[in-house]
Coordinates of C-alpha atoms and ligand atoms in Angstrom, one line a residue:
X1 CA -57.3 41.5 -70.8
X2 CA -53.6 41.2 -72.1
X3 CA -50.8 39.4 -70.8
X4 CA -47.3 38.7 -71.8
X5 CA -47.6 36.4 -74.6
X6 CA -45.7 33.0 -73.4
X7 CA -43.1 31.4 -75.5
X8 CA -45.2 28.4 -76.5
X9 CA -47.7 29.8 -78.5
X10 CA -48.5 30.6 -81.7
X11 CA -50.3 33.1 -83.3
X12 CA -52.8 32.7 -85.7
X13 CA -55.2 34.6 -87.6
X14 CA -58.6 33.9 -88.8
X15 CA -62.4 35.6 -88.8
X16 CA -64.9 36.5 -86.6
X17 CA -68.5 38.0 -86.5
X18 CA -68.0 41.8 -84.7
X19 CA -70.6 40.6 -82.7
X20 CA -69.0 37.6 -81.4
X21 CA -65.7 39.1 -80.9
X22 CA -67.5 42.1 -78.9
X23 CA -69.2 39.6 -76.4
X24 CA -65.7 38.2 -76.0
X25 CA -64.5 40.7 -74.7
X26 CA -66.6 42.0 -72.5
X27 CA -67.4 38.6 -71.3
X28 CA -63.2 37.9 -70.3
X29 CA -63.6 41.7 -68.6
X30 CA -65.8 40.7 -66.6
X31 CA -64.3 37.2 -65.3
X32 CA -60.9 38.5 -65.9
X33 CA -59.5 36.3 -68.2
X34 CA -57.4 36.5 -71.2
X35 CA -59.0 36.5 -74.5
X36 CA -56.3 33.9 -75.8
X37 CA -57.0 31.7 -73.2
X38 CA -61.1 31.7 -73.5
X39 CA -60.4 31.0 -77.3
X40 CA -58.0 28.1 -76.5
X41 CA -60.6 26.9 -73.6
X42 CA -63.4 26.7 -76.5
X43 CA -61.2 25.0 -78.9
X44 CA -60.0 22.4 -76.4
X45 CA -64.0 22.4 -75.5
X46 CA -65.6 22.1 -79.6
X47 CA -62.8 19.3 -80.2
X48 CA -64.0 17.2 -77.0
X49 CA -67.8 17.5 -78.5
X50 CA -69.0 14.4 -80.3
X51 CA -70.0 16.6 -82.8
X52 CA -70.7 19.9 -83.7
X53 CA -72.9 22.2 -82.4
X54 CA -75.6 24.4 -83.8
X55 CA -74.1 27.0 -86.8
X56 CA -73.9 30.2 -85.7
X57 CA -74.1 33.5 -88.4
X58 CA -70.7 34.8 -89.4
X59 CA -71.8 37.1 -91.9
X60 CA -69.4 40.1 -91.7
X61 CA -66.9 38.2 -90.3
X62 CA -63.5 40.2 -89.6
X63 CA -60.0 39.8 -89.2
X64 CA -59.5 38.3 -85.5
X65 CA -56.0 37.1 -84.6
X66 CA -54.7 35.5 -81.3
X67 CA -52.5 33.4 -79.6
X68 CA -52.6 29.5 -79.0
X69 CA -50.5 26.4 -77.8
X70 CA -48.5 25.3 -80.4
X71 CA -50.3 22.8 -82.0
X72 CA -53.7 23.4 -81.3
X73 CA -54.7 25.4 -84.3
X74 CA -53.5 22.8 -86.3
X75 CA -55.1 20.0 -84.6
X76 CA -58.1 22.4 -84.9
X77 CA -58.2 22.3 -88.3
X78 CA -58.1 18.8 -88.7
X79 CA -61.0 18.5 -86.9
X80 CA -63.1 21.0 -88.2
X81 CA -62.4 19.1 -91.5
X82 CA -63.6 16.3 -90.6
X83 CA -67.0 18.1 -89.4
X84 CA -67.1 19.7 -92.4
X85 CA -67.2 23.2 -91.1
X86 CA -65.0 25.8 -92.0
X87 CA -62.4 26.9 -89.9
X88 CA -64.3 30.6 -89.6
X89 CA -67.6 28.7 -88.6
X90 CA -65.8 26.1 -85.9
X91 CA -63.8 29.5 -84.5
X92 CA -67.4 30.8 -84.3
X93 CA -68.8 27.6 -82.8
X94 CA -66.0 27.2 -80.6
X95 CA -66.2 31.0 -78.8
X96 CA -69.8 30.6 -78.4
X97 CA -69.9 27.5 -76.3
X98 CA -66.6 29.1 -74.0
X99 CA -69.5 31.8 -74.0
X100 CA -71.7 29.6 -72.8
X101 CA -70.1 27.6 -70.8
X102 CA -68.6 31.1 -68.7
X103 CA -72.1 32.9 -68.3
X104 CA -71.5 36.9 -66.9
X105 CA -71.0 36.8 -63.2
X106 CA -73.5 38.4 -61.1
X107 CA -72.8 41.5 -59.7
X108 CA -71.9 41.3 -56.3
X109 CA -74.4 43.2 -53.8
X110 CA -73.2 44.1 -50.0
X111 CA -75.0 42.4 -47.6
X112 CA -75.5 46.4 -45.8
X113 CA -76.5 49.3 -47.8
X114 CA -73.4 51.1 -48.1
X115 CA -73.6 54.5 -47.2
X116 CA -70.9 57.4 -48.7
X117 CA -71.3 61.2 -46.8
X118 CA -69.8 63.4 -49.2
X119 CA -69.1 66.6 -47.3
X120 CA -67.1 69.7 -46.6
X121 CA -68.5 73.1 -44.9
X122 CA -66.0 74.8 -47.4
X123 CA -68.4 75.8 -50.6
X124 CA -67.4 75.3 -54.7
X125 CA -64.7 71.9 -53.9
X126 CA -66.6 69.7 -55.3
X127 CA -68.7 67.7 -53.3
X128 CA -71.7 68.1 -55.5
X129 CA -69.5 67.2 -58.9
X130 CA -68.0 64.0 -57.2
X131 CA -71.2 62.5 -55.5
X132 CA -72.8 62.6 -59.2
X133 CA -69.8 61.2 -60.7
X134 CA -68.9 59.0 -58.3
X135 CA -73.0 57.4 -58.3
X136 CA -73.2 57.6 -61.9
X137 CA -69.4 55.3 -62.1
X138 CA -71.3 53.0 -59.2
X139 CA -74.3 52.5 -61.6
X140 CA -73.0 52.0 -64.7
X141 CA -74.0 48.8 -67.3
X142 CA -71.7 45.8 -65.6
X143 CA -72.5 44.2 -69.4
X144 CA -70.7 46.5 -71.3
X145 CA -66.9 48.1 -71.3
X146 CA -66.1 51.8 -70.0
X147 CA -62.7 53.4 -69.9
X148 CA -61.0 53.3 -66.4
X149 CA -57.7 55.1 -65.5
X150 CA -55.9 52.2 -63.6
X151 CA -52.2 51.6 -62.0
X152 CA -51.3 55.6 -62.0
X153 CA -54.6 56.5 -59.7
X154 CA -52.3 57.7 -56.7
X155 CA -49.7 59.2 -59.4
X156 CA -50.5 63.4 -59.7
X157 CA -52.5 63.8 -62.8
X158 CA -51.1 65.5 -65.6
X159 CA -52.0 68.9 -65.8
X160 CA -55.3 69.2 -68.3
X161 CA -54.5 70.0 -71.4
X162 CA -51.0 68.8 -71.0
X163 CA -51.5 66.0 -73.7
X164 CA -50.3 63.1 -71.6
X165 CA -52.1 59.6 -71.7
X166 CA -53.4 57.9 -68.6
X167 CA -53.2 54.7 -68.3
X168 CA -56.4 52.8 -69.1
X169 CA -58.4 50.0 -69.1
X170 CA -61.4 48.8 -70.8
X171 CA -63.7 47.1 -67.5
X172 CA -67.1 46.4 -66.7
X173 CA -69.8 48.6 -64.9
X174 CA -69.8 48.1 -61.6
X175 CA -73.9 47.8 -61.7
X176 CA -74.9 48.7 -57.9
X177 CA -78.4 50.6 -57.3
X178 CA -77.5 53.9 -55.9
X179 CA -79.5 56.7 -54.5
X180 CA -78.5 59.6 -54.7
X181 CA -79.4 62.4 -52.1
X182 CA -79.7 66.0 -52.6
X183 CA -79.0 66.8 -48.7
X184 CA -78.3 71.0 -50.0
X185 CA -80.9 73.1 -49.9
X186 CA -79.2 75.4 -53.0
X187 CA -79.9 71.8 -55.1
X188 CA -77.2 71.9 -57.0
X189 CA -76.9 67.9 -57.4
X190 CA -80.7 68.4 -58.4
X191 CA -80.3 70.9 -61.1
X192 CA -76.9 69.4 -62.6
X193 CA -79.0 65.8 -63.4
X194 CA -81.4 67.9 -64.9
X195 CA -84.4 67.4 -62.2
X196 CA -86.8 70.2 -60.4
X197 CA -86.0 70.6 -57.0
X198 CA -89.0 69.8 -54.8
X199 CA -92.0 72.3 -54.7
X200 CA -91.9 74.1 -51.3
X201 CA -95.0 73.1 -48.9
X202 CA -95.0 69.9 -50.7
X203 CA -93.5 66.4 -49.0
X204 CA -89.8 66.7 -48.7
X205 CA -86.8 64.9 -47.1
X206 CA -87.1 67.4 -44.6
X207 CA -90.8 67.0 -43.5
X208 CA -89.6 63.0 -43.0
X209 CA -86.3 64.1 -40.9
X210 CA -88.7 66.8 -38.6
X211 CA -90.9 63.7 -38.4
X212 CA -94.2 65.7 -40.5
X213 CA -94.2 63.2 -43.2
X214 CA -97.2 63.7 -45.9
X215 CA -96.8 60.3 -48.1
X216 CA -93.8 57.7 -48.4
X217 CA -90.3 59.1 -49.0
X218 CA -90.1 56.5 -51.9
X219 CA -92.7 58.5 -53.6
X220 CA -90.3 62.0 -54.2
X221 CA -87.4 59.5 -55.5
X222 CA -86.8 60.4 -59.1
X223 CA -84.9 57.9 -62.1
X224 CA -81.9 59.3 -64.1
X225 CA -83.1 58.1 -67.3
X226 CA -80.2 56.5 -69.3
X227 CA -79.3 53.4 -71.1
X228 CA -75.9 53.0 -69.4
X229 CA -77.6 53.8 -65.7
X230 CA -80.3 51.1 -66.5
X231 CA -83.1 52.1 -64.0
X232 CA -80.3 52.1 -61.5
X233 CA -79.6 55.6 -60.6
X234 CA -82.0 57.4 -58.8
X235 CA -81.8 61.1 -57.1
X236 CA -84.0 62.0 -53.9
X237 CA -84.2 66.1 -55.2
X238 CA -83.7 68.7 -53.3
X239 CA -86.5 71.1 -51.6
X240 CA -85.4 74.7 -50.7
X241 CA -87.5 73.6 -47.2
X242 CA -83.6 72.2 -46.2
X243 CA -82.9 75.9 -45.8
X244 CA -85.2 76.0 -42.2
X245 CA -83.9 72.1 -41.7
X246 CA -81.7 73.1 -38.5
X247 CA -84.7 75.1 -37.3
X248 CA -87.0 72.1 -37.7
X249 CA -84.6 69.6 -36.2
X250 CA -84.2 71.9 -33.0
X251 CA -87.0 70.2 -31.8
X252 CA -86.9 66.4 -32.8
X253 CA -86.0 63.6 -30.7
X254 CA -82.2 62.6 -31.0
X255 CA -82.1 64.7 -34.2
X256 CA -78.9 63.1 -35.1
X257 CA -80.8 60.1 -36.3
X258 CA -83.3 61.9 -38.5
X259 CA -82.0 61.6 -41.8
X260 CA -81.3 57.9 -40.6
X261 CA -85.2 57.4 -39.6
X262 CA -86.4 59.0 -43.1
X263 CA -83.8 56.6 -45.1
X264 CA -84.3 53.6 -43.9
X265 CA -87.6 52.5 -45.5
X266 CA -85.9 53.0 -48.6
X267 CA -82.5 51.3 -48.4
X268 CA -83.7 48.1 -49.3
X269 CA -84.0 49.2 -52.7
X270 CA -80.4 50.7 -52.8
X271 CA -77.3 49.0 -52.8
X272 CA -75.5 52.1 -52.1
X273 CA -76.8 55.6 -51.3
X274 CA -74.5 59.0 -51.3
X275 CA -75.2 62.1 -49.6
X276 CA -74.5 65.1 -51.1
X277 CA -73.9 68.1 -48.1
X278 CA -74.7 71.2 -48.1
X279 CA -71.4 73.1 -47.4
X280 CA -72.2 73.5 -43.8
X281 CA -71.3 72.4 -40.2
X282 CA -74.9 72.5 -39.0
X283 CA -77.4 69.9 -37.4
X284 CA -77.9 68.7 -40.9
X285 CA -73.9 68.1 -41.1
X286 CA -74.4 65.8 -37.5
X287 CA -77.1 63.9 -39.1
X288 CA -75.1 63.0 -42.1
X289 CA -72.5 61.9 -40.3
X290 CA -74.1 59.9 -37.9
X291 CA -75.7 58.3 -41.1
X292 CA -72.3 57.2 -42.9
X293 CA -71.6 55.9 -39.5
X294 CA -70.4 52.4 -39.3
X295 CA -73.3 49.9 -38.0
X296 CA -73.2 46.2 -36.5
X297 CA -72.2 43.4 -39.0
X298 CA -70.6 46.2 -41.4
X299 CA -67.6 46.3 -42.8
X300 CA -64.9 49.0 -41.7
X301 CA -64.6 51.6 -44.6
X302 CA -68.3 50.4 -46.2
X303 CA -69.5 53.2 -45.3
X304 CA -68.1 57.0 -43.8
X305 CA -67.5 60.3 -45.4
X306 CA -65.5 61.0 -48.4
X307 CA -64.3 64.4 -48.2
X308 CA -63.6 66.9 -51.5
X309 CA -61.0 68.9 -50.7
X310 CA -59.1 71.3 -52.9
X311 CA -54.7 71.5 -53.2
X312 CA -54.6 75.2 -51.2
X313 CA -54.4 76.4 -47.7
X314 CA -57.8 76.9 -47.0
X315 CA -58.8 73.9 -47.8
X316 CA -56.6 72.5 -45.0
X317 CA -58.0 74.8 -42.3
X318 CA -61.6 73.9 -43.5
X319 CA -60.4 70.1 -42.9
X320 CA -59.2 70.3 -39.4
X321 CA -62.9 72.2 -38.5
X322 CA -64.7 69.0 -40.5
X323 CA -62.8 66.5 -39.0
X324 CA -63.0 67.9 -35.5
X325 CA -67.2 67.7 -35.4
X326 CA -66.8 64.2 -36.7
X327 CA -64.4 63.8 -34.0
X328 CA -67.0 65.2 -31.6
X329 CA -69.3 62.8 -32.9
X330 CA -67.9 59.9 -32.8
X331 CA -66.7 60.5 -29.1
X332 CA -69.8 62.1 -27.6
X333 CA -72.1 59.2 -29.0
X334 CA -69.5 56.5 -29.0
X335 CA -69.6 55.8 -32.8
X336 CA -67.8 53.9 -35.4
X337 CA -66.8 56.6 -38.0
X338 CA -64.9 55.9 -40.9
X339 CA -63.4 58.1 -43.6
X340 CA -63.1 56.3 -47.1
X341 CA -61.1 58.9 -48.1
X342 CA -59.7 62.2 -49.7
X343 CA -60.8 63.7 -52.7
X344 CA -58.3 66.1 -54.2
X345 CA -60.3 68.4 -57.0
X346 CA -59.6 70.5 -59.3
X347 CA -56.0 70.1 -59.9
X348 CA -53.8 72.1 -61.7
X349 CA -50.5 71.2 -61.1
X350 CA -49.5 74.1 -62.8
X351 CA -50.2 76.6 -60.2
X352 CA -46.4 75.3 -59.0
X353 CA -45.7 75.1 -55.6
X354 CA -48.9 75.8 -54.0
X355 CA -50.5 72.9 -55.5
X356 CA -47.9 70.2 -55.3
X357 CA -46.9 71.3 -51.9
X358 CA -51.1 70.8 -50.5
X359 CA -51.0 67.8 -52.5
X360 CA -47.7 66.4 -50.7
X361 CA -49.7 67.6 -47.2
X362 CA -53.0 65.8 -48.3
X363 CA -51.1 62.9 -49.3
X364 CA -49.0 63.2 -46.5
X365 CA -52.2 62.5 -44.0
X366 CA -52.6 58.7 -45.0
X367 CA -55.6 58.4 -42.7
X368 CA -57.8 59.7 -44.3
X369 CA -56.0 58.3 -47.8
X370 CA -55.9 60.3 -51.0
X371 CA -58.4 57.8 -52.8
X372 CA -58.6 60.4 -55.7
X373 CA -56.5 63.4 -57.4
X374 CA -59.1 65.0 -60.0
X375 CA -57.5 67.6 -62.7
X376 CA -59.6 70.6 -63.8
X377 CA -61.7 69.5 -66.5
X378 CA -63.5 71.3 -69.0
X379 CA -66.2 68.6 -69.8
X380 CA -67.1 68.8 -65.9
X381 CA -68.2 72.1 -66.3
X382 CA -70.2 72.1 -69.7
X383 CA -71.9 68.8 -68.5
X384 CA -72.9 71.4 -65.5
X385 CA -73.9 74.1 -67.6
X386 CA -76.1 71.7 -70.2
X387 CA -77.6 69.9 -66.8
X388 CA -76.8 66.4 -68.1
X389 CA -75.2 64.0 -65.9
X390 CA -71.4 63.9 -66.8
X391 CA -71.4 59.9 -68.0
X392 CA -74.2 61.2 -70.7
X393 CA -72.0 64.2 -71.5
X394 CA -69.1 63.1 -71.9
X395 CA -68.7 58.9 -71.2
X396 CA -65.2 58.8 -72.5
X397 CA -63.9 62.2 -71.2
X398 CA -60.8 62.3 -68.6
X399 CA -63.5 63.2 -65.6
X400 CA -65.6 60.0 -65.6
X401 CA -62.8 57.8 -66.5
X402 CA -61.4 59.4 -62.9
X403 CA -64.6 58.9 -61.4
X404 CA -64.8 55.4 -62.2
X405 CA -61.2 54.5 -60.2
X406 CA -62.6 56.3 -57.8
X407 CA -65.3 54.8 -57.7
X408 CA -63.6 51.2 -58.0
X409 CA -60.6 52.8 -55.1
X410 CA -63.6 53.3 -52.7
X411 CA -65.3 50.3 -53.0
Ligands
LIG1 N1 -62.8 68.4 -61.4 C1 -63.5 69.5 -61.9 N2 -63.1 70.1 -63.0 C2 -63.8 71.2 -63.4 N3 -64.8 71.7 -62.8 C3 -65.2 71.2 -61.7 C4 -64.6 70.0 -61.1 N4 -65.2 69.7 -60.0 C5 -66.2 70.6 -59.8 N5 -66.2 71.5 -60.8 C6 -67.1 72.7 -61.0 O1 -66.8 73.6 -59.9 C7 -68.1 74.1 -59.5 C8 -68.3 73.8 -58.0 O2 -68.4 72.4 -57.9 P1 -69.5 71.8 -57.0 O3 -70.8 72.4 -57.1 O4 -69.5 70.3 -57.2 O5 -68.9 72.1 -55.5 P2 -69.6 71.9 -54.1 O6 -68.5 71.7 -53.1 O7 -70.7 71.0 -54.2 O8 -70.2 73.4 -53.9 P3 -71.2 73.8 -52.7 O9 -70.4 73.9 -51.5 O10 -71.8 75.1 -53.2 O11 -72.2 72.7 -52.6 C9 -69.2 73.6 -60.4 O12 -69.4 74.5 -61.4 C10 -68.5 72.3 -60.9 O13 -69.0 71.9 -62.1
LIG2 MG1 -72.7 71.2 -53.7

């Protein structure tokens, strides 16, 4: 973190290990602290020992300048003199034990599996492109630094390609264990992670929703292998079964609960688990819905569905159809339904009026809020074609820097 430097310090400029500097920064990320005043803390800390610690290795030490009270490198100095250390091996000494003494906070679990419907009936928004980006921003490394677009998240994006920096900011993974769940029978989300979908006449999440289980759910659930995921993200694939899904439900017991039922042996595994919808209004859609609904001892905005939506007129009349089954829903069973928000995708604010005009009436909602505005992005569509997941793609790209705010706007 950087703040305005105050009048009373001083710079100064001396070595440290790459190493060393690299857990310093992550380590004032994550408890959101200013590097200057971790070093200053360790300073005051190393000078109040009765004597110093254990050395620490500062080959390859390089060029690390920051700010202090006046006075205190000086005083420093003196007393790494009289310990006989150098001043690059007491600066070393003296960031380790701030390290020490400020161990990386624990990421913060909800006390309720939080539960995010991505949906709209209207095909090729999105939906499948955000649930992935926004799971894979959820599960990211919370001990290492990723670029997030901060402060200008409501601003309109600059049109891609436009050359115009976002703001951004260096921030920990958010480290949550997400499921992710391939509720479209095309298995798009599937396909995209590079996973098989399900063979047919096999166990499915269908079979477990019609209530003709043949083995555990837990057993279809699949890893996204990567070192920044951590054996965080995992995908429940997609089985082309999902097709007959509407057919099957017809005859279940309060079918509205049956993606609930199959779930719920598994959410105690997940700190967060995001539905993927087929681009439908079906059964399917109702039991989605009734999933992301809000339940006892929850939060409002926890959980609900997070709808894709798309800057032209069609998209709006698609909206009013969505919203009024969740409407339905939430009146004819007496539910707690919460939106978390609008995604606008696929920007280009260089289509003129249209765009900025939908955008003004999306915005102009404010319940549902526009919790994201995603531009156009190339690297979203090669990660698609090369079936990686788009943090393995492309990590720094403009697409998952937006899908971590997003990620951080919704939670
Ligand atoms: N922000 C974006 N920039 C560029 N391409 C995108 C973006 N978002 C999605 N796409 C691409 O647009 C296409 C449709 O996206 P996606 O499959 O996510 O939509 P969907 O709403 O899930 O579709 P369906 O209704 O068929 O399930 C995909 O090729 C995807 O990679
Ligand atoms: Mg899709």
């Amino acid at each position: 973190m950087t703040s305005p430097t105050p009048s009373d310090r001083e710079k100064v400029v001396s070595k440290l290990p790459p190493w060393l500097r690299q857990e310093l920064k992550i380590r004032t990320a994550q408890l959101r602290v200013d590097i200057q005043d971790a070093v200053h803390q360790g300073i005051a800390q190393w000078s109040a020992l009765a004597s110093a610690p254990s050395s620490v290795d500062t080959s390859g030490a390089e060029s690390f300048s920051t700010w202090l009270p006046a006075g205190q490198w000086e005083s420093f100095r003196a007393d790494a003199r009289d310990r006989g250390v150098s001043l690059i091996q007491g600066l070393a000494q003296a960031v380790s034990l701030w390290l020490e003494m400020n161990p990386a906070p624990t990421v913060q679990r909800p006390s309720v599996v939080r539960r995010i419907v991505v949906c709209n009936q209207k095909g090729g928004v999105g939906k499948t492109a955000i649930t992935a980006g926004t799971g894979e921003a959820l599960a990211e490394d919370p001990d290492s630094l990723h670029p997030v677009r901060v402060a200008r998240q409501f601003a309109v994006p600059p049109a891609a390609g436009s050359g115009s920096s976002l703001d951004l900011e260096d921030l920990p993974g958010l480290g949550m264990r997400v499921l992710l769940v391939d509720f479209d029978p095309q298995g798009h989300l599937t396909k995209q992670l590079g996973q098989q979908p399900l063979p047919i006449g096999g166990d499915s999440l269908t079979c477990h929703m019609a209530g003709e289980a043949k083995g555990p759910l837990a057993d279809l659930v699949v890893p996204i292998p990567d070192e920044r995921f951590g054996d965080r993200l995992h995908l429940l694939p997609a089985c082309t079964d999902a097709f007959l899904l509407d057919v099957r439900l017809s005859t279940v017991r309060a079918r509205e609960a049956s993606l609930e039922r199959a779930l719920t042996p598994l959410e105690s595994d997940y700190d967060v688990v995001i539905i993927d919808c087929p681009p439908s209004l079906g059964l399917s859609m109702d039991a989605a819905i009734y999933y992301g609904r809000r339940r006892e001892n929850e939060q409002p905005g926890a959980s609900g569905a997070l709808i894709v939506v798309q800057a032209e007129d069609s998209s709006a009349d698609a909206y009013d159809l969505l919203t009024s089954q969740i409407n339905d829903l939430r009146d004819d069973l007496s539910l707690d339904i919460d939106y978390l928000g609008l995604v606008v995708n696929l920007y280009d604010g260089r289509r003129g009026f249209i765009a900025t005009s939908s955008l003004q009436a999306w915005m102009d909602i404010k319940d549902p809020r526009v919790v994201a505005v995603v531009p156009d992005l190339k690297e979203q569509r090669e990660a698609v074609r090369v079936k990686q997941p788009l943090f393995v793609y492309a990590p720094k790209g403009d697409q998952a820097v937006a899908m971590r705010a997003l990620a951080r706007e919704i939670s």
